[in-house]
PDB file of C-alpha atoms in Angstrom:
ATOM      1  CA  UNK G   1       7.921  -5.608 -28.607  1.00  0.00           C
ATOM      2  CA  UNK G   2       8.969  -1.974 -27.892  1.00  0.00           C
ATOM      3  CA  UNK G   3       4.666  -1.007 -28.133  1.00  0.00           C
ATOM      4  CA  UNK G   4       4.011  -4.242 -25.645  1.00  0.00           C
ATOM      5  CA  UNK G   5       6.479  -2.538 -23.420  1.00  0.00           C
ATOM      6  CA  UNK G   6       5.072   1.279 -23.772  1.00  0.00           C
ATOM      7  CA  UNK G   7       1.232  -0.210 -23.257  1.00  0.00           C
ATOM      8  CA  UNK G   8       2.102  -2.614 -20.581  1.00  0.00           C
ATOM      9  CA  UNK G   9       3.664   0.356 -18.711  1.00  0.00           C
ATOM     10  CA  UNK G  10       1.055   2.617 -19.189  1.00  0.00           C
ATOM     11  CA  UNK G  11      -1.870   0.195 -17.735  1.00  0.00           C
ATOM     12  CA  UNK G  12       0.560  -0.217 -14.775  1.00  0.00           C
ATOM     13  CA  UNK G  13       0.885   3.669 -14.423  1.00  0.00           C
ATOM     14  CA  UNK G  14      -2.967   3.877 -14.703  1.00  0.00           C
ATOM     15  CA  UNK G  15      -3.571   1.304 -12.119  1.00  0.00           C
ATOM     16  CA  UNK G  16      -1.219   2.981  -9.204  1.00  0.00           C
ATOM     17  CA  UNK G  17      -2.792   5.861 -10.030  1.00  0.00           C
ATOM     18  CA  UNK G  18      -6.444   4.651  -9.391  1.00  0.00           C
ATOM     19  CA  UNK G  19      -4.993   2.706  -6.573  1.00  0.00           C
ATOM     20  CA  UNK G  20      -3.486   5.791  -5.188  1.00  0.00           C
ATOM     21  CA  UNK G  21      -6.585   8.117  -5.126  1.00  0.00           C
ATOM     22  CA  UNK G  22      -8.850   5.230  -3.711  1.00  0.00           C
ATOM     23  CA  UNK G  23      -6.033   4.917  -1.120  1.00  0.00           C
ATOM     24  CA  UNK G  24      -5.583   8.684  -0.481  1.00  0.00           C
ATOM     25  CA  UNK G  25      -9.293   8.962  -0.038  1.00  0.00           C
ATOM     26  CA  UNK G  26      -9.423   6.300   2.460  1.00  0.00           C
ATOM     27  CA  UNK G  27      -6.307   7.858   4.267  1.00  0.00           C
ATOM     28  CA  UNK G  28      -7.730  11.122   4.126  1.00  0.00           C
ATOM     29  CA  UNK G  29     -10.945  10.214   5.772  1.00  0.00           C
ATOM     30  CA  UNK G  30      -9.274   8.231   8.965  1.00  0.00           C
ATOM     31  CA  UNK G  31      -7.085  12.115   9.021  1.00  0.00           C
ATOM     32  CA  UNK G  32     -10.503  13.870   9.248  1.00  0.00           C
ATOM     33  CA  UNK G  33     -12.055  11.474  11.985  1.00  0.00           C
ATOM     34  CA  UNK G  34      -8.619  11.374  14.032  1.00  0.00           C
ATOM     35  CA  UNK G  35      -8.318   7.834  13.892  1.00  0.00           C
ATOM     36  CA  UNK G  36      -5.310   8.249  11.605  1.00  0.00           C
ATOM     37  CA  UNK G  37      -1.955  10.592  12.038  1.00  0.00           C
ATOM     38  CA  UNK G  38      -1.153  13.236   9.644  1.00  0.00           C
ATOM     39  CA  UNK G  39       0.932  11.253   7.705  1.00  0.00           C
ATOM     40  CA  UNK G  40       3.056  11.503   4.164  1.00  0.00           C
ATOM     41  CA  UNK G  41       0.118   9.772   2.046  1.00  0.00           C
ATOM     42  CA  UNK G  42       2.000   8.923  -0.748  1.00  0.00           C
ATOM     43  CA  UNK G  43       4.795   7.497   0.962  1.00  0.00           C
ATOM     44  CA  UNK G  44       2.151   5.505   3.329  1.00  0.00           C
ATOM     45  CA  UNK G  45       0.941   4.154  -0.197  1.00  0.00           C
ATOM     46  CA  UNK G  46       4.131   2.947  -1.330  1.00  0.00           C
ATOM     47  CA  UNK G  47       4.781   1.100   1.217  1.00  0.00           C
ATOM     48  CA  UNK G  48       1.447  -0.855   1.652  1.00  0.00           C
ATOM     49  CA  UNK G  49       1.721  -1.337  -2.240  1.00  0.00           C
ATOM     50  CA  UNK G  50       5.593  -2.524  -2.668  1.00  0.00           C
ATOM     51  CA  UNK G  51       5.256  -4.093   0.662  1.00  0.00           C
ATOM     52  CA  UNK G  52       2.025  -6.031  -0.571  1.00  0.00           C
ATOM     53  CA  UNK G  53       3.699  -6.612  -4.157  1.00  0.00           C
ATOM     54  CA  UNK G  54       7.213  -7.893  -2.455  1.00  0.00           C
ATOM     55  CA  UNK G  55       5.200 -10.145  -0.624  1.00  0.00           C
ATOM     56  CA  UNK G  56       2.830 -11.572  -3.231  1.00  0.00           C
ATOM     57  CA  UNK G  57       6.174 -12.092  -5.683  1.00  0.00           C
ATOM     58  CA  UNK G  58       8.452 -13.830  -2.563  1.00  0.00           C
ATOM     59  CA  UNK G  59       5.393 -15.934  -1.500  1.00  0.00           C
ATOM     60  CA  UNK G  60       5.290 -17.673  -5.216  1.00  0.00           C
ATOM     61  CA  UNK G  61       9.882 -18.445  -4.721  1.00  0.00           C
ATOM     62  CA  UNK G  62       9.441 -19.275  -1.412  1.00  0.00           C
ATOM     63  CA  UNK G  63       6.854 -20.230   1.995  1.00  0.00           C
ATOM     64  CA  UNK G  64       5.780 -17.324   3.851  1.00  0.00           C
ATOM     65  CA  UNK G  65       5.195 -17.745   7.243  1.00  0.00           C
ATOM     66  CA  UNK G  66       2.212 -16.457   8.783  1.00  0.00           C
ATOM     67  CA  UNK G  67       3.561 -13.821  11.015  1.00  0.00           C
ATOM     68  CA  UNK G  68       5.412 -11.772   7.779  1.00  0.00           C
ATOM     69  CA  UNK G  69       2.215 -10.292   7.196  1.00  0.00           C
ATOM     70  CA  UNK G  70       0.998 -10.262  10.351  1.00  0.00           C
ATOM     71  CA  UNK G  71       4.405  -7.894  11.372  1.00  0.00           C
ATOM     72  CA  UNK G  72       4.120  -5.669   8.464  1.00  0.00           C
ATOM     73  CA  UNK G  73       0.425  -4.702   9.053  1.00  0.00           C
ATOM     74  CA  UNK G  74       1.596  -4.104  12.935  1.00  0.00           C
ATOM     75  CA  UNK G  75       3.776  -2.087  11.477  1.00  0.00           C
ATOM     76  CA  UNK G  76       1.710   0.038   9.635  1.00  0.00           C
ATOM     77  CA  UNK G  77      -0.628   0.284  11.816  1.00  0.00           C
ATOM     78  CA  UNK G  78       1.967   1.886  14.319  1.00  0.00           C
ATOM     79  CA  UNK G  79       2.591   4.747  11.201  1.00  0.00           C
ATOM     80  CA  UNK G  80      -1.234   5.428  10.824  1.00  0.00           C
ATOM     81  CA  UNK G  81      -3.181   5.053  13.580  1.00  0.00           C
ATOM     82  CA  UNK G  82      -3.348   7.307  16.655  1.00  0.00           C
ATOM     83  CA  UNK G  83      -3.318   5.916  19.986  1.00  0.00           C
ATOM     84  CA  UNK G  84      -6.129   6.136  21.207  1.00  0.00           C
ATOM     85  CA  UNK G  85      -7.727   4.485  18.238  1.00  0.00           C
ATOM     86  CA  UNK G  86      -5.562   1.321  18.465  1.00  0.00           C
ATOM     87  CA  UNK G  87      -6.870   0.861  22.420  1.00  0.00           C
TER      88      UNK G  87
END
């Protein structure tokens, strides 16, 4: 039980990780074409991963209603992108 634990932990560590560089990437580009802030990436990842997790795990105890989603992307859309991008 203990091993399930260790391995199970370990595929989840490997998949933020990969998550996390294909996100920091992405991230990185919008930086270099100033259609993104200079933001904290890895804090920016968190919270479009917990965020998208939270919502996945709620949405299978209870209804989600269509504009839960449609807030938090407003809102992170108002962390990365620069003004003039979002006209």
């Amino acid at each position: 039980l203990e091993f399930r634990r260790v391995l199970f932990r370990s595929v989840l560590s490997k998949q933020y990780n990969l998550s996390y560089h294909s996100w920091k990437k992405l991230i990185e580009y919008g930086i270099s074409r100033n259609e993104f802030k200079q933001v904290d990436i890895k804090g920016v990842f968190d919270i479009i991963l917990f965020t998208y997790q939270g919502v996945r795990m709620y949405s299978q105890l209870m209804p989600i209603p269509n504009e839960t989603p449609e807030r938090i992307i407003e809102q992170i859309k108002l962390l990365l992108l620069n003004k003039k991008t979002e006209e």
